[in-house]
Amino acid sequence: MTNGAITQDDLISENDFDEQYKPMRQTKAGDMLSPDYRGAQAFAESQGLNEKHIWSVRHGDEDDSMVADPGPGTVNVAGYVVTEKAWETGDEIAVYFEDDMDMGMDEDDDDLDEGPAPGM
């Protein structure tokens, strides 16, 4: 972090978050997010885990990406994820869902094939 501002280098990538922290399915239907903190807390406790395994997932500031912050959140929270590995410092920030549409795509990109989609 530089002067309190989060940089791209401070973020745990979506793949690293999945591999290192291992988000857990909280329902039989396979849902990874609990809509509220109490639900995530109850699930964590049922697995023998404490609150350091709960992350708030919130909408990103500039695109449709989502980020995961340790502990309960208060702003733009979409839900809560419980991970097998606990967060350590409380300063971790992870990309939970990255909006790939904004990743290096330029509307004026001449390399894009603008023909019909396969099967059309």
mmCIF file of N, CA and C in Angstrom:
data_model
loop_
_atom_site.group_PDB
_atom_site.id
_atom_site.type_symbol
_atom_site.label_atom_id
_atom_site.label_comp_id
_atom_site.label_asym_id
_atom_site.label_seq_id
_atom_site.Cartn_x
_atom_site.Cartn_y
_atom_site.Cartn_z
ATOM 1 N N MET A 1 0.840 -1.177 0.000
ATOM 2 C CA MET A 1 0.000 0.000 0.000
ATOM 3 C C MET A 1 0.883 1.237 0.000
ATOM 4 N N THR A 2 0.507 2.211 -0.781
ATOM 5 C CA THR A 2 1.255 3.452 -0.856
ATOM 6 C C THR A 2 0.373 4.584 -0.369
ATOM 7 N N ASN A 3 0.780 5.269 0.707
ATOM 8 C CA ASN A 3 0.000 6.376 1.267
ATOM 9 C C ASN A 3 -1.454 5.992 1.537
ATOM 10 N N GLY A 4 -1.692 4.744 1.939
ATOM 11 C CA GLY A 4 -3.042 4.305 2.242
ATOM 12 C C GLY A 4 -3.858 3.908 1.033
ATOM 13 N N ALA A 5 -3.351 4.164 -0.165
ATOM 14 C CA ALA A 5 -4.073 3.796 -1.386
ATOM 15 C C ALA A 5 -3.718 2.364 -1.769
ATOM 16 N N ILE A 6 -4.698 1.613 -2.202
ATOM 17 C CA ILE A 6 -4.483 0.239 -2.616
ATOM 18 C C ILE A 6 -4.002 0.240 -4.056
ATOM 19 N N THR A 7 -2.911 -0.467 -4.299
ATOM 20 C CA THR A 7 -2.407 -0.601 -5.660
ATOM 21 C C THR A 7 -2.670 -2.020 -6.140
ATOM 22 N N GLN A 8 -2.527 -2.239 -7.435
ATOM 23 C CA GLN A 8 -2.723 -3.569 -8.012
ATOM 24 C C GLN A 8 -1.778 -4.575 -7.366
ATOM 25 N N ASP A 9 -0.571 -4.127 -6.973
ATOM 26 C CA ASP A 9 0.403 -5.019 -6.353
ATOM 27 C C ASP A 9 -0.027 -5.474 -4.964
ATOM 28 N N ASP A 10 -0.917 -4.723 -4.310
ATOM 29 C CA ASP A 10 -1.386 -5.079 -2.976
ATOM 30 C C ASP A 10 -2.449 -6.172 -3.011
ATOM 31 N N LEU A 11 -3.102 -6.351 -4.149
ATOM 32 C CA LEU A 11 -4.214 -7.286 -4.247
ATOM 33 C C LEU A 11 -3.745 -8.725 -4.402
ATOM 34 N N ILE A 12 -4.430 -9.634 -3.730
ATOM 35 C CA ILE A 12 -4.240 -11.060 -3.952
ATOM 36 C C ILE A 12 -5.083 -11.385 -5.182
ATOM 37 N N SER A 13 -4.512 -12.023 -6.184
ATOM 38 C CA SER A 13 -5.261 -12.310 -7.408
ATOM 39 C C SER A 13 -6.387 -13.302 -7.124
ATOM 40 N N GLU A 14 -7.354 -13.334 -8.026
ATOM 41 C CA GLU A 14 -8.487 -14.254 -7.889
ATOM 42 C C GLU A 14 -7.999 -15.704 -7.810
ATOM 43 N N ASN A 15 -7.067 -16.084 -8.687
ATOM 44 C CA ASN A 15 -6.547 -17.452 -8.680
ATOM 45 C C ASN A 15 -5.786 -17.756 -7.396
ATOM 46 N N ASP A 16 -4.937 -16.816 -6.949
ATOM 47 C CA ASP A 16 -4.185 -17.030 -5.710
ATOM 48 C C ASP A 16 -5.122 -17.134 -4.512
ATOM 49 N N PHE A 17 -6.171 -16.316 -4.488
ATOM 50 C CA PHE A 17 -7.141 -16.384 -3.393
ATOM 51 C C PHE A 17 -7.790 -17.765 -3.361
ATOM 52 N N ASP A 18 -8.227 -18.247 -4.524
ATOM 53 C CA ASP A 18 -8.865 -19.566 -4.587
ATOM 54 C C ASP A 18 -7.913 -20.672 -4.157
ATOM 55 N N GLU A 19 -6.654 -20.601 -4.611
ATOM 56 C CA GLU A 19 -5.673 -21.638 -4.303
ATOM 57 C C GLU A 19 -5.177 -21.578 -2.862
ATOM 58 N N GLN A 20 -4.923 -20.368 -2.351
ATOM 59 C CA GLN A 20 -4.332 -20.230 -1.022
ATOM 60 C C GLN A 20 -5.359 -20.303 0.104
ATOM 61 N N TYR A 21 -6.489 -19.627 -0.072
ATOM 62 C CA TYR A 21 -7.462 -19.528 1.021
ATOM 63 C C TYR A 21 -8.594 -20.542 0.903
ATOM 64 N N LYS A 22 -8.870 -21.029 -0.284
ATOM 65 C CA LYS A 22 -9.854 -22.071 -0.553
ATOM 66 C C LYS A 22 -11.263 -21.745 -0.037
ATOM 67 N N PRO A 23 -11.998 -20.905 -0.767
ATOM 68 C CA PRO A 23 -13.389 -20.619 -0.396
ATOM 69 C C PRO A 23 -14.203 -21.912 -0.335
ATOM 70 N N MET A 24 -15.099 -21.982 0.629
ATOM 71 C CA MET A 24 -15.883 -23.191 0.875
ATOM 72 C C MET A 24 -17.329 -23.027 0.402
ATOM 73 N N ARG A 25 -17.929 -24.134 -0.022
ATOM 74 C CA ARG A 25 -19.347 -24.141 -0.370
ATOM 75 C C ARG A 25 -20.141 -24.146 0.929
ATOM 76 N N GLN A 26 -21.063 -23.189 1.068
ATOM 77 C CA GLN A 26 -21.787 -23.033 2.327
ATOM 78 C C GLN A 26 -23.150 -23.718 2.342
ATOM 79 N N THR A 27 -23.623 -24.143 1.173
ATOM 80 C CA THR A 27 -24.924 -24.817 1.113
ATOM 81 C C THR A 27 -24.807 -26.087 0.284
ATOM 82 N N LYS A 28 -25.800 -26.948 0.403
ATOM 83 C CA LYS A 28 -25.828 -28.171 -0.402
ATOM 84 C C LYS A 28 -25.925 -27.847 -1.884
ATOM 85 N N ALA A 29 -26.513 -26.703 -2.209
ATOM 86 C CA ALA A 29 -26.626 -26.275 -3.606
ATOM 87 C C ALA A 29 -25.291 -25.763 -4.152
ATOM 88 N N GLY A 30 -24.295 -25.610 -3.292
ATOM 89 C CA GLY A 30 -22.972 -25.178 -3.733
ATOM 90 C C GLY A 30 -22.713 -23.691 -3.638
ATOM 91 N N ASP A 31 -23.587 -22.956 -2.948
ATOM 92 C CA ASP A 31 -23.395 -21.510 -2.813
ATOM 93 C C ASP A 31 -22.129 -21.207 -2.017
ATOM 94 N N MET A 32 -21.318 -20.294 -2.542
ATOM 95 C CA MET A 32 -20.087 -19.886 -1.869
ATOM 96 C C MET A 32 -20.308 -18.672 -0.982
ATOM 97 N N LEU A 33 -21.342 -17.869 -1.281
ATOM 98 C CA LEU A 33 -21.599 -16.640 -0.532
ATOM 99 C C LEU A 33 -22.807 -16.789 0.369
ATOM 100 N N SER A 34 -22.660 -16.299 1.585
ATOM 101 C CA SER A 34 -23.795 -16.147 2.489
ATOM 102 C C SER A 34 -24.262 -14.704 2.363
ATOM 103 N N PRO A 35 -25.572 -14.462 2.328
ATOM 104 C CA PRO A 35 -26.036 -13.085 2.178
ATOM 105 C C PRO A 35 -25.783 -12.209 3.403
ATOM 106 N N ASP A 36 -25.542 -12.837 4.561
ATOM 107 C CA ASP A 36 -25.299 -12.034 5.761
ATOM 108 C C ASP A 36 -24.177 -12.631 6.606
ATOM 109 N N TYR A 37 -23.618 -11.793 7.465
ATOM 110 C CA TYR A 37 -22.479 -12.201 8.286
ATOM 111 C C TYR A 37 -22.860 -13.313 9.262
ATOM 112 N N ARG A 38 -24.054 -13.227 9.831
ATOM 113 C CA ARG A 38 -24.480 -14.257 10.795
ATOM 114 C C ARG A 38 -24.527 -15.638 10.160
ATOM 115 N N GLY A 39 -25.003 -15.704 8.914
ATOM 116 C CA GLY A 39 -25.042 -16.985 8.206
ATOM 117 C C GLY A 39 -23.650 -17.539 7.980
ATOM 118 N N ALA A 40 -22.728 -16.680 7.576
ATOM 119 C CA ALA A 40 -21.345 -17.104 7.363
ATOM 120 C C ALA A 40 -20.713 -17.535 8.685
ATOM 121 N N GLN A 41 -21.019 -16.809 9.736
ATOM 122 C CA GLN A 41 -20.481 -17.138 11.057
ATOM 123 C C GLN A 41 -21.005 -18.494 11.532
ATOM 124 N N ALA A 42 -22.294 -18.747 11.344
ATOM 125 C CA ALA A 42 -22.879 -20.033 11.739
ATOM 126 C C ALA A 42 -22.244 -21.173 10.942
ATOM 127 N N PHE A 43 -22.050 -20.955 9.641
ATOM 128 C CA PHE A 43 -21.413 -21.982 8.819
ATOM 129 C C PHE A 43 -19.979 -22.222 9.289
ATOM 130 N N ALA A 44 -19.213 -21.159 9.499
ATOM 131 C CA ALA A 44 -17.824 -21.299 9.948
ATOM 132 C C ALA A 44 -17.765 -22.087 11.257
ATOM 133 N N GLU A 45 -18.624 -21.740 12.198
ATOM 134 C CA GLU A 45 -18.638 -22.438 13.487
ATOM 135 C C GLU A 45 -18.993 -23.910 13.317
ATOM 136 N N SER A 46 -19.900 -24.216 12.379
ATOM 137 C CA SER A 46 -20.281 -25.618 12.143
ATOM 138 C C SER A 46 -19.112 -26.425 11.580
ATOM 139 N N GLN A 47 -18.137 -25.734 11.006
ATOM 140 C CA GLN A 47 -16.948 -26.375 10.451
ATOM 141 C C GLN A 47 -15.760 -26.319 11.416
ATOM 142 N N GLY A 48 -15.988 -25.788 12.618
ATOM 143 C CA GLY A 48 -14.920 -25.661 13.601
ATOM 144 C C GLY A 48 -13.971 -24.509 13.315
ATOM 145 N N LEU A 49 -14.451 -23.509 12.560
ATOM 146 C CA LEU A 49 -13.618 -22.369 12.178
ATOM 147 C C LEU A 49 -14.046 -21.118 12.931
ATOM 148 N N ASN A 50 -13.126 -20.167 13.070
ATOM 149 C CA ASN A 50 -13.452 -18.915 13.752
ATOM 150 C C ASN A 50 -13.692 -17.791 12.746
ATOM 151 N N GLU A 51 -13.872 -16.585 13.244
ATOM 152 C CA GLU A 51 -14.209 -15.437 12.397
ATOM 153 C C GLU A 51 -13.079 -15.022 11.457
ATOM 154 N N LYS A 52 -11.863 -15.484 11.701
ATOM 155 C CA LYS A 52 -10.752 -15.146 10.809
ATOM 156 C C LYS A 52 -10.820 -15.911 9.484
ATOM 157 N N HIS A 53 -11.856 -16.706 9.314
ATOM 158 C CA HIS A 53 -12.077 -17.430 8.058
ATOM 159 C C HIS A 53 -13.176 -16.768 7.229
ATOM 160 N N ILE A 54 -13.742 -15.667 7.722
ATOM 161 C CA ILE A 54 -14.856 -14.997 7.046
ATOM 162 C C ILE A 54 -14.360 -13.723 6.365
ATOM 163 N N TRP A 55 -14.720 -13.573 5.108
ATOM 164 C CA TRP A 55 -14.359 -12.408 4.298
ATOM 165 C C TRP A 55 -15.634 -11.756 3.789
ATOM 166 N N SER A 56 -15.685 -10.440 3.782
ATOM 167 C CA SER A 56 -16.805 -9.740 3.150
ATOM 168 C C SER A 56 -16.452 -9.537 1.681
ATOM 169 N N VAL A 57 -17.408 -9.822 0.823
ATOM 170 C CA VAL A 57 -17.221 -9.654 -0.618
ATOM 171 C C VAL A 57 -18.011 -8.421 -1.029
ATOM 172 N N ARG A 58 -17.296 -7.459 -1.610
ATOM 173 C CA ARG A 58 -17.961 -6.203 -1.979
ATOM 174 C C ARG A 58 -17.693 -5.872 -3.439
ATOM 175 N N HIS A 59 -18.559 -5.041 -3.973
ATOM 176 C CA HIS A 59 -18.411 -4.592 -5.354
ATOM 177 C C HIS A 59 -17.202 -3.673 -5.448
ATOM 178 N N GLY A 60 -16.425 -3.824 -6.529
ATOM 179 C CA GLY A 60 -15.259 -2.979 -6.756
ATOM 180 C C GLY A 60 -15.669 -1.552 -7.055
ATOM 181 N N ASP A 61 -14.704 -0.667 -7.006
ATOM 182 C CA ASP A 61 -14.973 0.756 -7.184
ATOM 183 C C ASP A 61 -15.164 1.173 -8.638
ATOM 184 N N GLU A 62 -14.421 0.566 -9.558
ATOM 185 C CA GLU A 62 -14.384 1.101 -10.913
ATOM 186 C C GLU A 62 -14.961 0.199 -11.991
ATOM 187 N N ASP A 63 -15.241 -1.060 -11.706
ATOM 188 C CA ASP A 63 -15.799 -1.948 -12.719
ATOM 189 C C ASP A 63 -16.705 -2.960 -12.035
ATOM 190 N N ASP A 64 -17.000 -4.044 -12.723
ATOM 191 C CA ASP A 64 -17.894 -5.048 -12.157
ATOM 192 C C ASP A 64 -17.162 -6.097 -11.342
ATOM 193 N N SER A 65 -15.867 -5.896 -11.091
ATOM 194 C CA SER A 65 -15.109 -6.830 -10.278
ATOM 195 C C SER A 65 -15.575 -6.762 -8.827
ATOM 196 N N MET A 66 -15.254 -7.819 -8.087
ATOM 197 C CA MET A 66 -15.586 -7.864 -6.667
ATOM 198 C C MET A 66 -14.303 -8.154 -5.901
ATOM 199 N N VAL A 67 -14.202 -7.610 -4.698
ATOM 200 C CA VAL A 67 -13.038 -7.848 -3.855
ATOM 201 C C VAL A 67 -13.492 -8.430 -2.525
ATOM 202 N N ALA A 68 -12.595 -9.189 -1.901
ATOM 203 C CA ALA A 68 -12.868 -9.792 -0.602
ATOM 204 C C ALA A 68 -11.959 -9.148 0.435
ATOM 205 N N ASP A 69 -12.571 -8.681 1.518
ATOM 206 C CA ASP A 69 -11.850 -8.071 2.632
ATOM 207 C C ASP A 69 -12.062 -8.935 3.872
ATOM 208 N N PRO A 70 -11.050 -9.069 4.727
ATOM 209 C CA PRO A 70 -11.216 -9.843 5.948
ATOM 210 C C PRO A 70 -12.281 -9.250 6.871
ATOM 211 N N GLY A 71 -13.094 -10.119 7.456
ATOM 212 C CA GLY A 71 -14.059 -9.701 8.471
ATOM 213 C C GLY A 71 -15.328 -9.097 7.911
ATOM 214 N N PRO A 72 -16.144 -8.546 8.809
ATOM 215 C CA PRO A 72 -17.423 -7.965 8.379
ATOM 216 C C PRO A 72 -17.207 -6.669 7.610
ATOM 217 N N GLY A 73 -18.019 -6.449 6.605
ATOM 218 C CA GLY A 73 -17.941 -5.222 5.823
ATOM 219 C C GLY A 73 -19.159 -4.360 6.077
ATOM 220 N N THR A 74 -19.091 -3.110 5.635
ATOM 221 C CA THR A 74 -20.216 -2.203 5.856
ATOM 222 C C THR A 74 -20.709 -1.528 4.587
ATOM 223 N N VAL A 75 -19.881 -1.452 3.548
ATOM 224 C CA VAL A 75 -20.256 -0.712 2.341
ATOM 225 C C VAL A 75 -20.180 -1.624 1.114
ATOM 226 N N ASN A 76 -21.210 -1.596 0.286
ATOM 227 C CA ASN A 76 -21.252 -2.333 -0.981
ATOM 228 C C ASN A 76 -21.050 -3.836 -0.820
ATOM 229 N N VAL A 77 -21.466 -4.414 0.295
ATOM 230 C CA VAL A 77 -21.253 -5.837 0.547
ATOM 231 C C VAL A 77 -22.283 -6.668 -0.213
ATOM 232 N N ALA A 78 -21.780 -7.628 -1.003
ATOM 233 C CA ALA A 78 -22.647 -8.534 -1.756
ATOM 234 C C ALA A 78 -22.911 -9.811 -0.973
ATOM 235 N N GLY A 79 -22.017 -10.151 -0.047
ATOM 236 C CA GLY A 79 -22.166 -11.363 0.746
ATOM 237 C C GLY A 79 -20.873 -11.681 1.474
ATOM 238 N N TYR A 80 -20.847 -12.864 2.069
ATOM 239 C CA TYR A 80 -19.693 -13.275 2.871
ATOM 240 C C TYR A 80 -19.239 -14.663 2.448
ATOM 241 N N VAL A 81 -17.932 -14.829 2.306
ATOM 242 C CA VAL A 81 -17.348 -16.107 1.945
ATOM 243 C C VAL A 81 -16.546 -16.621 3.143
ATOM 244 N N VAL A 82 -16.569 -17.943 3.325
ATOM 245 C CA VAL A 82 -15.799 -18.597 4.380
ATOM 246 C C VAL A 82 -14.700 -19.397 3.689
ATOM 247 N N THR A 83 -13.470 -19.269 4.186
ATOM 248 C CA THR A 83 -12.334 -19.956 3.575
ATOM 249 C C THR A 83 -11.736 -20.981 4.533
ATOM 250 N N GLU A 84 -11.102 -22.012 3.949
ATOM 251 C CA GLU A 84 -10.436 -23.028 4.760
ATOM 252 C C GLU A 84 -9.272 -22.420 5.536
ATOM 253 N N LYS A 85 -8.515 -21.541 4.882
ATOM 254 C CA LYS A 85 -7.370 -20.885 5.523
ATOM 255 C C LYS A 85 -7.818 -19.537 6.082
ATOM 256 N N ALA A 86 -7.404 -19.244 7.285
ATOM 257 C CA ALA A 86 -7.749 -17.968 7.928
ATOM 258 C C ALA A 86 -6.916 -16.832 7.346
ATOM 259 N N TRP A 87 -7.497 -15.627 7.345
ATOM 260 C CA TRP A 87 -6.695 -14.451 7.018
ATOM 261 C C TRP A 87 -5.804 -14.173 8.221
ATOM 262 N N GLU A 88 -4.701 -13.464 7.990
ATOM 263 C CA GLU A 88 -3.710 -13.299 9.049
ATOM 264 C C GLU A 88 -3.707 -11.922 9.690
ATOM 265 N N THR A 89 -3.577 -10.872 8.897
ATOM 266 C CA THR A 89 -3.373 -9.539 9.469
ATOM 267 C C THR A 89 -4.623 -8.671 9.472
ATOM 268 N N GLY A 90 -5.572 -8.990 8.612
ATOM 269 C CA GLY A 90 -6.743 -8.127 8.452
ATOM 270 C C GLY A 90 -6.520 -7.058 7.401
ATOM 271 N N ASP A 91 -5.301 -6.985 6.868
ATOM 272 C CA ASP A 91 -4.987 -6.016 5.817
ATOM 273 C C ASP A 91 -5.049 -6.635 4.422
ATOM 274 N N GLU A 92 -5.285 -7.945 4.353
ATOM 275 C CA GLU A 92 -5.337 -8.613 3.060
ATOM 276 C C GLU A 92 -6.542 -8.105 2.256
ATOM 277 N N ILE A 93 -6.355 -7.989 0.958
ATOM 278 C CA ILE A 93 -7.450 -7.656 0.047
ATOM 279 C C ILE A 93 -7.282 -8.561 -1.164
ATOM 280 N N ALA A 94 -8.340 -9.260 -1.520
ATOM 281 C CA ALA A 94 -8.261 -10.210 -2.625
ATOM 282 C C ALA A 94 -9.285 -9.887 -3.696
ATOM 283 N N VAL A 95 -8.922 -10.171 -4.928
ATOM 284 C CA VAL A 95 -9.892 -10.097 -6.012
ATOM 285 C C VAL A 95 -10.743 -11.354 -5.886
ATOM 286 N N TYR A 96 -12.050 -11.190 -5.721
ATOM 287 C CA TYR A 96 -12.942 -12.341 -5.602
ATOM 288 C C TYR A 96 -13.515 -12.716 -6.964
ATOM 289 N N PHE A 97 -13.833 -11.724 -7.753
ATOM 290 C CA PHE A 97 -14.315 -11.935 -9.118
ATOM 291 C C PHE A 97 -13.775 -10.799 -9.964
ATOM 292 N N GLU A 98 -13.033 -11.161 -10.998
ATOM 293 C CA GLU A 98 -12.445 -10.131 -11.847
ATOM 294 C C GLU A 98 -13.260 -9.990 -13.124
ATOM 295 N N ASP A 99 -13.637 -8.768 -13.432
ATOM 296 C CA ASP A 99 -14.387 -8.479 -14.651
ATOM 297 C C ASP A 99 -13.418 -8.532 -15.819
ATOM 298 N N ASP A 100 -13.349 -9.683 -16.489
ATOM 299 C CA ASP A 100 -12.409 -9.873 -17.590
ATOM 300 C C ASP A 100 -12.710 -8.989 -18.787
ATOM 301 N N MET A 101 -13.913 -8.471 -18.885
ATOM 302 C CA MET A 101 -14.257 -7.621 -20.018
ATOM 303 C C MET A 101 -13.439 -6.329 -20.007
ATOM 304 N N ASP A 102 -12.988 -5.910 -18.834
ATOM 305 C CA ASP A 102 -12.217 -4.674 -18.739
ATOM 306 C C ASP A 102 -10.709 -4.913 -18.789
ATOM 307 N N MET A 103 -10.303 -6.154 -18.893
ATOM 308 C CA MET A 103 -8.889 -6.476 -18.834
ATOM 309 C C MET A 103 -8.237 -6.368 -20.211
ATOM 310 N N GLY A 104 -7.731 -5.189 -20.547
ATOM 311 C CA GLY A 104 -6.964 -5.002 -21.757
ATOM 312 C C GLY A 104 -7.772 -5.008 -23.039
ATOM 313 N N MET A 105 -9.054 -4.970 -22.968
ATOM 314 C CA MET A 105 -9.871 -4.955 -24.174
ATOM 315 C C MET A 105 -10.144 -3.513 -24.562
ATOM 316 N N ASP A 106 -9.881 -3.194 -25.800
ATOM 317 C CA ASP A 106 -10.090 -1.848 -26.307
ATOM 318 C C ASP A 106 -11.196 -1.901 -27.344
ATOM 319 N N GLU A 107 -12.158 -1.013 -27.237
ATOM 320 C CA GLU A 107 -13.279 -1.010 -28.164
ATOM 321 C C GLU A 107 -12.828 -0.851 -29.608
ATOM 322 N N ASP A 108 -11.691 -0.230 -29.840
ATOM 323 C CA ASP A 108 -11.199 -0.003 -31.192
ATOM 324 C C ASP A 108 -10.223 -1.082 -31.640
ATOM 325 N N ASP A 109 -10.190 -2.208 -30.939
ATOM 326 C CA ASP A 109 -9.248 -3.275 -31.243
ATOM 327 C C ASP A 109 -9.563 -3.871 -32.614
ATOM 328 N N ASP A 110 -8.632 -3.725 -33.571
ATOM 329 C CA ASP A 110 -8.843 -4.218 -34.928
ATOM 330 C C ASP A 110 -8.678 -5.727 -35.026
ATOM 331 N N ASP A 111 -8.143 -6.373 -33.971
ATOM 332 C CA ASP A 111 -7.921 -7.810 -34.013
ATOM 333 C C ASP A 111 -9.189 -8.605 -33.738
ATOM 334 N N LEU A 112 -10.241 -7.957 -33.321
ATOM 335 C CA LEU A 112 -11.468 -8.671 -33.000
ATOM 336 C C LEU A 112 -12.189 -9.067 -34.276
ATOM 337 N N ASP A 113 -12.654 -10.305 -34.319
ATOM 338 C CA ASP A 113 -13.449 -10.776 -35.440
ATOM 339 C C ASP A 113 -14.888 -10.380 -35.182
ATOM 340 N N GLU A 114 -15.416 -9.547 -36.041
ATOM 341 C CA GLU A 114 -16.772 -9.065 -35.828
ATOM 342 C C GLU A 114 -17.787 -9.856 -36.629
ATOM 343 N N GLY A 115 -17.400 -11.031 -37.102
ATOM 344 C CA GLY A 115 -18.318 -11.881 -37.848
ATOM 345 C C GLY A 115 -19.323 -12.534 -36.921
ATOM 346 N N PRO A 116 -20.246 -13.308 -37.481
ATOM 347 C CA PRO A 116 -21.263 -13.958 -36.655
ATOM 348 C C PRO A 116 -20.634 -14.967 -35.708
ATOM 349 N N ALA A 117 -21.304 -15.194 -34.601
ATOM 350 C CA ALA A 117 -20.839 -16.173 -33.630
ATOM 351 C C ALA A 117 -20.936 -17.563 -34.240
ATOM 352 N N PRO A 118 -20.105 -18.504 -33.788
ATOM 353 C CA PRO A 118 -20.174 -19.872 -34.310
ATOM 354 C C PRO A 118 -21.595 -20.420 -34.182
ATOM 355 N N GLY A 119 -22.030 -21.124 -35.212
ATOM 356 C CA GLY A 119 -23.363 -21.714 -35.185
ATOM 357 C C GLY A 119 -24.451 -20.757 -35.599
ATOM 358 N N MET A 120 -24.096 -19.538 -35.989
ATOM 359 C CA MET A 120 -25.110 -18.551 -36.361
ATOM 360 C C MET A 120 -25.272 -18.555 -37.856
#
